[in-house]
Coordinates of C-alpha atoms in Angstrom, one line a residue:
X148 CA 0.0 0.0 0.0
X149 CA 1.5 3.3 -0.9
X150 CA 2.1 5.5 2.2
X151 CA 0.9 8.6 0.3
X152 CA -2.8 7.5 -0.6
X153 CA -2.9 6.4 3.1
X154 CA -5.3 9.7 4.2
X155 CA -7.0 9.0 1.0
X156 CA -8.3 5.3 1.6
X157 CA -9.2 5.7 5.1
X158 CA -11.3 8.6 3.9
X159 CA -13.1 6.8 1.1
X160 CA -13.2 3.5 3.3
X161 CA -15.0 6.2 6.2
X162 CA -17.4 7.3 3.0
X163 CA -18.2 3.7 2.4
X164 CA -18.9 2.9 6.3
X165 CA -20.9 6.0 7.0
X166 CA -23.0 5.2 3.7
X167 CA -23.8 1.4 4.7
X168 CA -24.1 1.6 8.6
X169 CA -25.0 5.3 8.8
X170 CA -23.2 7.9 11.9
X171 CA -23.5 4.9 14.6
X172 CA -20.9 2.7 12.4
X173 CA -23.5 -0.2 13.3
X174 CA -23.2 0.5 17.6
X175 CA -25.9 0.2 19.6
X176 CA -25.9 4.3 20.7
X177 CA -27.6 5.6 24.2
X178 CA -30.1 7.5 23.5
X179 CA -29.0 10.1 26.5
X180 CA -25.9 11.1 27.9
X181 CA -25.4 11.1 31.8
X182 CA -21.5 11.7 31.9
X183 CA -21.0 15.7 32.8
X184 CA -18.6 17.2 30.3
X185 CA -15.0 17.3 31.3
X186 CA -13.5 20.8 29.7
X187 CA -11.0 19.8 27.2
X188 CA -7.2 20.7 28.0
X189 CA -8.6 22.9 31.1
X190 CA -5.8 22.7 32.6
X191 CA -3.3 22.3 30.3
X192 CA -1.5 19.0 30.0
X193 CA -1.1 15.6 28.3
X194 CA -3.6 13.7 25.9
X195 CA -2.8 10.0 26.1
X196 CA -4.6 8.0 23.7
X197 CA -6.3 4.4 23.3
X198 CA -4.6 2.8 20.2
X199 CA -3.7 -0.6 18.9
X200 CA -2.9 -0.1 15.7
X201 CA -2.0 2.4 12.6
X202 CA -1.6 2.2 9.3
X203 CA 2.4 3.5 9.2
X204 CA 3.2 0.7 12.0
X205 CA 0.4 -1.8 11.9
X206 CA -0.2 -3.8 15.5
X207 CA 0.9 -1.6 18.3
X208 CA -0.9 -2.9 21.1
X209 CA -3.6 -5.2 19.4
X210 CA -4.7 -6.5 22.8
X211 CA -4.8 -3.3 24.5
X212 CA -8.0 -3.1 26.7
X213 CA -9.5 0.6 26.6
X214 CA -11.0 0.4 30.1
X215 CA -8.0 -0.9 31.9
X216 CA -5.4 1.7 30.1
X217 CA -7.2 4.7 30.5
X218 CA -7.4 4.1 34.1
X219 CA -3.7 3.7 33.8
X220 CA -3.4 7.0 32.1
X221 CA -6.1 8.3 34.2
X222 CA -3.5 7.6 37.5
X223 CA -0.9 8.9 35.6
X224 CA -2.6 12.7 36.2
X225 CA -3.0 12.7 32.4
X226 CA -5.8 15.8 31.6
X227 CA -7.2 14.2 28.8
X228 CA -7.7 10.6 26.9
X229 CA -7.8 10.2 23.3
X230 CA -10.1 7.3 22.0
X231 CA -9.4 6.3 18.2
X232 CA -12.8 4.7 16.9
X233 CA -11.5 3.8 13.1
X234 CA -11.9 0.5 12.8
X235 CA -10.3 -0.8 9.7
X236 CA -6.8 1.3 10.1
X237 CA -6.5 2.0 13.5
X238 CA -8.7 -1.0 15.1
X239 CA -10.4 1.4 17.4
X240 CA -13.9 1.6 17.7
X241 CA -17.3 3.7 19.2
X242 CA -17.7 0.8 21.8
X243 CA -14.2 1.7 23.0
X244 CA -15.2 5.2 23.7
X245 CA -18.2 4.1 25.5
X246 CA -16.8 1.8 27.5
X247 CA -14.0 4.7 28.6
X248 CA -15.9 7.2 29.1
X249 CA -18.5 5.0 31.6
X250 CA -15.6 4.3 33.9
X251 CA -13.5 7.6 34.1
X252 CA -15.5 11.1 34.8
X253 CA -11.9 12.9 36.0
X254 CA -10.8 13.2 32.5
X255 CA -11.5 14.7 29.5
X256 CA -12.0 12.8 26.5
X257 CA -11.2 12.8 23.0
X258 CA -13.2 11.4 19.7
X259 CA -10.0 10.5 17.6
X260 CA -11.6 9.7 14.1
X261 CA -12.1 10.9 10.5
X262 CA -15.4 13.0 11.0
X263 CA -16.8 13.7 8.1
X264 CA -20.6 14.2 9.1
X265 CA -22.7 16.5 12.0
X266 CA -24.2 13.3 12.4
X267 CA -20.9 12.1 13.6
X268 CA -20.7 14.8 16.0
X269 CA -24.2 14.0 17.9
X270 CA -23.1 10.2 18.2
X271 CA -19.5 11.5 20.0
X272 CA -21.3 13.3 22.6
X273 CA -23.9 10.4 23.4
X274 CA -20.9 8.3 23.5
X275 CA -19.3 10.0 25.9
X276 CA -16.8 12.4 24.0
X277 CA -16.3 15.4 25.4
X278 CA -13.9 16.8 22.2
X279 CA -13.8 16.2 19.1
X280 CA -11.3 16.1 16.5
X281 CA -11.5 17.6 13.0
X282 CA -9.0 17.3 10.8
X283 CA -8.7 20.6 8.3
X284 CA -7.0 18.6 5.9
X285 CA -9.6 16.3 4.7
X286 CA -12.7 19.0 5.2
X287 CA -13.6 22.2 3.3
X288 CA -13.8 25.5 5.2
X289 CA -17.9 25.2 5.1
X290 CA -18.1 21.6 6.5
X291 CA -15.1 22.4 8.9
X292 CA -17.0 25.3 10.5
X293 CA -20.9 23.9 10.5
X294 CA -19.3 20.6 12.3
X295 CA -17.4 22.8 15.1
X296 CA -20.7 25.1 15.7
X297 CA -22.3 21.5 16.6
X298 CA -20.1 20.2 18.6
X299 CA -20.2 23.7 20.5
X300 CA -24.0 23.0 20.4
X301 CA -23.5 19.9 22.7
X302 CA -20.7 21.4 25.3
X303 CA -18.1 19.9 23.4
X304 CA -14.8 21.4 22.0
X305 CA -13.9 20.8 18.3
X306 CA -10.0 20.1 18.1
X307 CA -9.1 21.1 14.9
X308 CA -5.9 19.4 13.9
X309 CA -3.6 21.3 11.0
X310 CA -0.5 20.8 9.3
X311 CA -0.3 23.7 6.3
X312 CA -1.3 26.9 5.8
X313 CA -4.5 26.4 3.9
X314 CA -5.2 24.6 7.4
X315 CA -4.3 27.4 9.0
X316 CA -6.6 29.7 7.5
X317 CA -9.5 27.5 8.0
X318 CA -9.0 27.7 11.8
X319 CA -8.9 30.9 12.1
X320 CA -12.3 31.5 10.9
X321 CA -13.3 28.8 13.0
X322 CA -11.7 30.4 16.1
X323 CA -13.9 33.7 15.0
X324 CA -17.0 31.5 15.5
X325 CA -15.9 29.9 18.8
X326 CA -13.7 28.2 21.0
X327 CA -11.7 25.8 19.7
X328 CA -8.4 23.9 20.8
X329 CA -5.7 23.8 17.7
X330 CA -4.2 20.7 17.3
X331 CA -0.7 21.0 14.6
X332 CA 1.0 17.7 14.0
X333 CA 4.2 16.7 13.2
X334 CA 3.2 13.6 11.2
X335 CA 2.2 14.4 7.4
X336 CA -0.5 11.9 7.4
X337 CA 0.2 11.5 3.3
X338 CA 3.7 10.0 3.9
X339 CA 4.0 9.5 7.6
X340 CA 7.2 11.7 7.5
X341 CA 7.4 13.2 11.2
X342 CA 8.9 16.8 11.4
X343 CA 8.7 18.2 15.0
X344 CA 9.8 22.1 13.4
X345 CA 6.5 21.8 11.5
X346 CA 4.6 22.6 15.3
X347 CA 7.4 25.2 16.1
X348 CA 6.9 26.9 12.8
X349 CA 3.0 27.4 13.4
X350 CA 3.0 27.7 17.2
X351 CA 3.4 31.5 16.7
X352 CA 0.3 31.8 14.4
X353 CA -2.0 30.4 16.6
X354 CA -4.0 32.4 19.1
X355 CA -5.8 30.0 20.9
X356 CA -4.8 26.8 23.0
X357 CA -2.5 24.1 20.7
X358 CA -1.5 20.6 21.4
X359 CA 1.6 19.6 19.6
X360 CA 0.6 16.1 17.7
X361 CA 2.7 12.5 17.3
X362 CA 6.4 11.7 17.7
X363 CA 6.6 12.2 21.5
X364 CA 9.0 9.0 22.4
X365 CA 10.8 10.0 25.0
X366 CA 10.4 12.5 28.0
X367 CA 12.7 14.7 26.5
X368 CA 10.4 15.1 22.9
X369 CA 7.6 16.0 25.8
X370 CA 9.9 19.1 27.2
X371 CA 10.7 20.5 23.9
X372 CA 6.9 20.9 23.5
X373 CA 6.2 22.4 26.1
X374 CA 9.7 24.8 25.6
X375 CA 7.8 25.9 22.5
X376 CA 4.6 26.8 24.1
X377 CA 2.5 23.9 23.3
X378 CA -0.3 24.0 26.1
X379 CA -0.5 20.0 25.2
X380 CA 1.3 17.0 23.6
X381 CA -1.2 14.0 21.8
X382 CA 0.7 10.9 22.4
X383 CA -0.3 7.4 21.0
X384 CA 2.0 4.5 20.1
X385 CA 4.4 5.2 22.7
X386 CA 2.1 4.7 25.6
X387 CA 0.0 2.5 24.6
X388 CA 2.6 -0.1 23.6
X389 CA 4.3 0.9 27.2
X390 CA 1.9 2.2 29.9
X391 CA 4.1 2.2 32.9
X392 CA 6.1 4.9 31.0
X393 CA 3.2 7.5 31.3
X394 CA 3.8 8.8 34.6
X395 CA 7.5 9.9 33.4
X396 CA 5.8 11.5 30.3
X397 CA 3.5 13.9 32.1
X398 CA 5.8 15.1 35.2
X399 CA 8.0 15.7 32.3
X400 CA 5.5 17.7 30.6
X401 CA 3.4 19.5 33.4
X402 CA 7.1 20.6 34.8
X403 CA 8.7 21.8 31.6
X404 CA 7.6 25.2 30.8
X405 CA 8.3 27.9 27.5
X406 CA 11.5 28.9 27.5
X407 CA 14.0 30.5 25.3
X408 CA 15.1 27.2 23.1
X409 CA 11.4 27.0 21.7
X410 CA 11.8 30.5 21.0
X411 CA 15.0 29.7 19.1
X412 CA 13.9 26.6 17.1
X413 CA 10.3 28.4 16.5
X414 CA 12.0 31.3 14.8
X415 CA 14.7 28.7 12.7
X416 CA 11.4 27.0 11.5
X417 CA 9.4 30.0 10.8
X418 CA 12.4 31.1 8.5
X419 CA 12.1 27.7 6.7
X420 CA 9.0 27.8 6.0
X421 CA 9.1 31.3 4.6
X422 CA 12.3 30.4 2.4
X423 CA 10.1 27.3 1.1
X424 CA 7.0 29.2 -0.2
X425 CA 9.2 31.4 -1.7
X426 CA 11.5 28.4 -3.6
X427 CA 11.4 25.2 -1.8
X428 CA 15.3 24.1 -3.0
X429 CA 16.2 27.5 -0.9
X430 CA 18.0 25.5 2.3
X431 CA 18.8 27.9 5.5
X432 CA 22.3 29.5 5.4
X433 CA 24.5 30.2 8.4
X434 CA 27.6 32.1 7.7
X435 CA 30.0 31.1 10.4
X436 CA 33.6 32.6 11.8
X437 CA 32.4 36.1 12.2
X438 CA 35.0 38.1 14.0
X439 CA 33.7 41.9 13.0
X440 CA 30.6 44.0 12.3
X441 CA 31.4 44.5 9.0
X442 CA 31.2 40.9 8.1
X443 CA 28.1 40.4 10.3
X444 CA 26.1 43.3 8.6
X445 CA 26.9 41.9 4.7
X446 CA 25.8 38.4 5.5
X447 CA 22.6 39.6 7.2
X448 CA 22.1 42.1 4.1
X449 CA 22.9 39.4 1.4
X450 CA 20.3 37.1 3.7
X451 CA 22.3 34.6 5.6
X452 CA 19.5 33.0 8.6
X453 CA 22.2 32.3 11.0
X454 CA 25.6 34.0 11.8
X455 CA 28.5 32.0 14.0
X456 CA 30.5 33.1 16.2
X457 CA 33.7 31.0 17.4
X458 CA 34.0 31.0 20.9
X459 CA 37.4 28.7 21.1
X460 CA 40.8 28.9 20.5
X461 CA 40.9 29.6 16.7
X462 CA 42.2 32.3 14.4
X463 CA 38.2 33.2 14.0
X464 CA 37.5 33.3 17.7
X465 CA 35.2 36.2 18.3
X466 CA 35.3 38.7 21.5
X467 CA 32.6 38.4 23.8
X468 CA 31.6 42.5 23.3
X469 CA 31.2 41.9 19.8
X470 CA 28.1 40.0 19.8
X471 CA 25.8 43.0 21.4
X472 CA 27.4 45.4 18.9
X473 CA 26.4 42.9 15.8
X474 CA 22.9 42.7 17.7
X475 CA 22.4 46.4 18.5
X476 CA 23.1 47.7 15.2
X477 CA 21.0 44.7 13.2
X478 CA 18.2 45.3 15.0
X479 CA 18.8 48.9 14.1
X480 CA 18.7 48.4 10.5
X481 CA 15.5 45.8 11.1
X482 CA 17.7 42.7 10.2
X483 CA 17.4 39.7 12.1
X484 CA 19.3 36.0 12.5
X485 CA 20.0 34.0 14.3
X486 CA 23.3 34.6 16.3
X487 CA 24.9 31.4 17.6
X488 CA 27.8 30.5 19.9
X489 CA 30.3 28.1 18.8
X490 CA 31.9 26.5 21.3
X491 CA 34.2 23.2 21.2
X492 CA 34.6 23.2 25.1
X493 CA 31.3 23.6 27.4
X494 CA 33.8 24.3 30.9
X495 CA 36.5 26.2 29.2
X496 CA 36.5 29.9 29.9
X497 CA 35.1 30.8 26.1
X498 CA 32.3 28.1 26.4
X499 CA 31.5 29.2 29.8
X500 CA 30.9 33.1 28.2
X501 CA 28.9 31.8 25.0
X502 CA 26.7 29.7 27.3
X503 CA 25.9 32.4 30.1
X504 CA 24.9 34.9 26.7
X505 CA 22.9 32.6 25.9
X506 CA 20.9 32.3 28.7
X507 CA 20.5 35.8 29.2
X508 CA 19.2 35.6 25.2
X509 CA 22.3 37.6 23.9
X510 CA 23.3 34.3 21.8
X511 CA 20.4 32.8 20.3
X512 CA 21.5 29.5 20.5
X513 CA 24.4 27.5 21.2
X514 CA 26.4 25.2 18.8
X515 CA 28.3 22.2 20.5
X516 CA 31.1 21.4 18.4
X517 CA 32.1 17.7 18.7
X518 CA 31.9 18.2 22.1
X519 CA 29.0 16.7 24.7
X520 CA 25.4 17.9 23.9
X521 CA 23.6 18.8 27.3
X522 CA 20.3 16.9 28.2
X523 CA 17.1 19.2 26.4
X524 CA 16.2 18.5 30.1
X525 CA 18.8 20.5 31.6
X526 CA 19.1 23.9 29.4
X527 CA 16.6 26.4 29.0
X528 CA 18.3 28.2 26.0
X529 CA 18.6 27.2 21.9
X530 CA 21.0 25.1 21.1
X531 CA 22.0 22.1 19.1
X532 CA 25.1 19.6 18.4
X533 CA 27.8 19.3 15.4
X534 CA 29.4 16.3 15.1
X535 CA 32.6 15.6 12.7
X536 CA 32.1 12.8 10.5
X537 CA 34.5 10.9 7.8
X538 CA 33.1 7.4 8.5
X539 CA 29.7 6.0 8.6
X540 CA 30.2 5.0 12.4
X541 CA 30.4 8.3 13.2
X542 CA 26.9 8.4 12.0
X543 CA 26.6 6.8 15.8
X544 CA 26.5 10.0 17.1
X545 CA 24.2 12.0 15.1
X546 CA 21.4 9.0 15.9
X547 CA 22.2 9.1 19.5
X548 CA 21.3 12.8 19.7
X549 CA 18.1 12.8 17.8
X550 CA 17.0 9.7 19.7
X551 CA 17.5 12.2 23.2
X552 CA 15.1 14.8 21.3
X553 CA 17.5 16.5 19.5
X554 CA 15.4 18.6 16.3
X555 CA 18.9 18.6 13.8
X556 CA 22.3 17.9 14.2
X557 CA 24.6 19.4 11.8
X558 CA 27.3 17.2 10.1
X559 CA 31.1 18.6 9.9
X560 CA 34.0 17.0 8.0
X561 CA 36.3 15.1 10.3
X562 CA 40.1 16.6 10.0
X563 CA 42.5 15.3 12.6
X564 CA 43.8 17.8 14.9
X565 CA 40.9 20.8 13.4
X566 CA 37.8 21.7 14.6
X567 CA 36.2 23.6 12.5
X568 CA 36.8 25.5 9.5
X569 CA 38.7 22.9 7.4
X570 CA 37.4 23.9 4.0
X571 CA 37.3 20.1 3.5
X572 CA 33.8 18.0 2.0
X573 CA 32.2 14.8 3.8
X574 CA 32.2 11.7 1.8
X575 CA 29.3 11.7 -0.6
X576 CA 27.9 8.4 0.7
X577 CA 28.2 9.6 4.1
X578 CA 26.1 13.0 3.6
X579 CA 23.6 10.5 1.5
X580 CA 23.4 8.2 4.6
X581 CA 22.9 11.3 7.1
X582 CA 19.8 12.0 5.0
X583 CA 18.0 8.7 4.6
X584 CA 17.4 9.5 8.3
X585 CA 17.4 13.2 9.3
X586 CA 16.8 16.5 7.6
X587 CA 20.6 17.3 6.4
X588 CA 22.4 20.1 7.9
X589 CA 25.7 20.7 6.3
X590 CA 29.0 22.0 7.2
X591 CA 32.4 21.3 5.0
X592 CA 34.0 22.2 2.0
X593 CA 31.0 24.1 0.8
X594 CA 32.1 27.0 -1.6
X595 CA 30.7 29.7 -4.2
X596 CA 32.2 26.8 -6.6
X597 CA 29.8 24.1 -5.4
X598 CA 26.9 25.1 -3.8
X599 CA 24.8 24.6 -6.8
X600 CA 25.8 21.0 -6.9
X601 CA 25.2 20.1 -3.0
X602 CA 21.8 21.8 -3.1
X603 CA 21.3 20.2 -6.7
X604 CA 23.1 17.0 -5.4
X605 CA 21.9 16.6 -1.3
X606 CA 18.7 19.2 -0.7
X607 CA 20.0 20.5 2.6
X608 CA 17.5 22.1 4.6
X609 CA 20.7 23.8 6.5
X610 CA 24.2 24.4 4.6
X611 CA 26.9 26.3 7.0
X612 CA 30.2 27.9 5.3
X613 CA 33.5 29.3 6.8
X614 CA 36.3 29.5 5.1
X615 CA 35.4 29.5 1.5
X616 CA 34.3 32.6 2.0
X617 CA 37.3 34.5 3.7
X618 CA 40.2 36.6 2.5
X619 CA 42.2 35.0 5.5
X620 CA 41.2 33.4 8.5
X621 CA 38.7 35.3 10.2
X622 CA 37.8 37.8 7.6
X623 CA 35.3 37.7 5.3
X624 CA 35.5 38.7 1.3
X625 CA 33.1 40.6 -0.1
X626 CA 33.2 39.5 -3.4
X627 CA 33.1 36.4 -2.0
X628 CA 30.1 36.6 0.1
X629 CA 28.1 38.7 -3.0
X630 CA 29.2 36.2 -5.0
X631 CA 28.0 32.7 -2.4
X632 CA 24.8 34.5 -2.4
X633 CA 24.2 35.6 -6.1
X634 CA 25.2 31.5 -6.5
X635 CA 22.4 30.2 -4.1
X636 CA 19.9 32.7 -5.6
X637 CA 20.6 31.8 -9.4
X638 CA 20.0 27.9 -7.7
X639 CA 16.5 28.3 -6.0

């Protein structure tokens, strides 16, 4: 079955249901309701759902019994259950969400299906649902709206889930109806890619209450949502294939709290997304080894996204009063990247100065250069890991930081006895390995000579250049850096 008719078929196969056994799916429905509505994500917190299977994974947890986990999720301190009632995909089903919602009246609960029908919405709320969720995706503005004033007719809160910005729009006239909960999620439910700066890109835009959806595995993937303002996390496979890990998950979430790394990664994202609706080959650009204003105000003027500053012992090692001059007179002249802190040592003197800017927001984020990445747990400022490659074990490393939550790692060339800065290229099988499993991020040997090719060749979402662009270490070229840009620009 191909992955990218998925949403398709479990539409036409709801279309065919709803046609043959009408809104009830063939359940025997109450005719009244006598559970009190639960207000949705009132307080904020985690939404743990019922699920035994999918159609990207197939059995999860096919003997799963609904009753008995959502009590565990229940004593977990969990604000909210989700119930999938697709049968042929997800082998949920209404009698599932009756059964829940007789035995727990603390929590709120979810109706996690492919609604197509106000009829639909009736049957959730005699059932026991005290939210619903619409997906933007698979309804037209019209339908979208008249099935959110009924479930607002019945007490309950539609939870409209989005992914792009035709989505987007369609909540926002639903939000000038009513209340609603947003829901954004990180799986594209064509391919089943996950992308967790798909939420941070969107959290900005959305001025109501927004639960960040899929890929939450660990109880670090549950504090970066919250570090981006995400007043819940939807979490499915993960639980429900292991229960006992739910208590973990939601201390980890209810103590986690917005902090300046979501602000970081939200604005990284936002810039990505504006490149790609402008030309989607157009990856982010960080200009790194700035040592002067000068340097700092051309790249921002020719449009670099991020600007480095070496904080180590290197010919390019920046002073730590530069970085509020670069930031004063940018913001001046209404130009804004990202500045980041490179640093190859966390507890020398240099990487002790990049970090504390960072925490007081001077630094926008912190790069840790082949050096140890600190737990997402443990810092409350952007930052992200660099690791040197030459060898597909080195690979290793880049895994082992995006299974701890890491959003990107960026890939260096490995040069004995040099950090940073080499002017040297990564094996071409190793940079196509790094991106049959991660967005690629860049660094080494990139050039005005070349960058046509690696884009052409690679599709980086993130390419970061040094040396090639530098009259001598340190200092940039101007012709250089007109030229870099005028090359990137004549490729997207």
């Amino acid at each position: 079955m191909k992955t990218e008719n998925i949403l398709d078929k479990i539409v036409e196969q709801r279309k065919k249901d709803l046609e043959r056994l009408g809104p009830s799916l063939g359940f025997s429905i109450p005719k009244t309701r006598t559970r009190p509505i639960v207000q949705f994500l009132n307080p904020s917190g985690t939404i743990l759902e019922i699920k035994r299977a999918s159609p990207s994974k197939g059995d999860i947890a096919p003997q799963l019994d609904a009753v008995k986990t959502a009590k565990i999720y229940a004593n977990a301190g969990t604000q909210a259950i989700s119930v999938l009632t697709e049968t042929h995909f997800f082998k949920g089903s209404l009698q599932d969400l009756m059964n829940v919602s007789s035995e727990i009246s603390d929590c709120s609960i979810l109706r996690k299906d492919f609604l197509l029908k106000e009829e639909e919405i009736e049957i959730s709320y005699l059932c026991g649902a005290d939210a619903v969720l619409l997906i933007a995706r698979i309804l037209d503005t019209e339908t979208l709206l008249r099935l959110a004033r009924k479930a607002r007719e019945f007490g309950m809160t539609p939870f409209i889930e989005i992914r792009e910005n035709d989505d987007l729009l369609k909540l926002e006239e639903a939000i000038q109806d009513g209340d609603v909960v947003a829901g954004v999620n990180s799986r594209d439910l064509a391919t089943f890619h996950i992308d967790p700066l798909i939420p941070a890109s969107f959290r900005n835009s959305l001025p109501c209450k927004a639960v960040f959806e899929s890929g939450i595995k660990t109880i670090e993937d549950a504090t970066f949502a919250k570090n981006l303002g995400f007043e819940g996390i939807l979490v499915g496979e993960n639980v429900a294939k292991k229960p006992s890990f739910t208590p973990q998950l939601v201390k980890a979430f209810n103590d986690a709290k917005p902090n300046r790394e979501g602000d970081f990664w939200k604005a990284l994202a936002l810039r990505r997304e504006i490149h790609r609706e402008k030309d989607p080959h157009r990856p982010l650009v960080k200009i790194c080894g700035i040592t002067n204003i000068e340097d700092a105000v051309q790249a921002a003027e020719l449009g670099a996204d991020l600007l480095g500053f070496v904080f180590s012992d290197s010919p390019r090692q920046a002073s730590g009063d530069l970085i509020q001059e670069v930031r004063k007179i940018l913001n001046s002249m209404e130009l804004y990247p990202l500045l980041v802190g490179v640093i190859t040592n966390p507890h020398s003197s240099e990487g002790i100065q990049a970090i504390t800017k960072a925490e007081y927001g001077i630094l926008d984020a912190i790069q840790f250069h082949d050096c140890h990445i600190p737990s997402l747990l443990d810092t409350s400022y952007g930052h992200y890991g660099a690791v040197r490659v030459s060898h597909s074990s080195h690979l290793d490393g880049v895994k082992k930081y995006l299974s701890q939550g890491e959003p990107r790692v960026l890939i260096d060339a490995r040069v004995p006895n040099v950090l940073g800065g080499t002017g040297v290229s990564i094996p071409e099988h190793i940079v196509k390995e790094t991106k049959e499993f991660t967005p690629l991020w860049l660094a080494g040997g990139i050039s005005c000579e070349n960058v046509k090719e690696i884009i052409s060749n690679f599709e980086p979402e993130l390419i970061d250049i040094s040396s090639a662009l530098e009259l001598k270490p340190g200092k940039k070229s101007i012709e250089k850096m007109n030229l870099f840009f005028k090359e990137l620009h004549h490729e997207s």
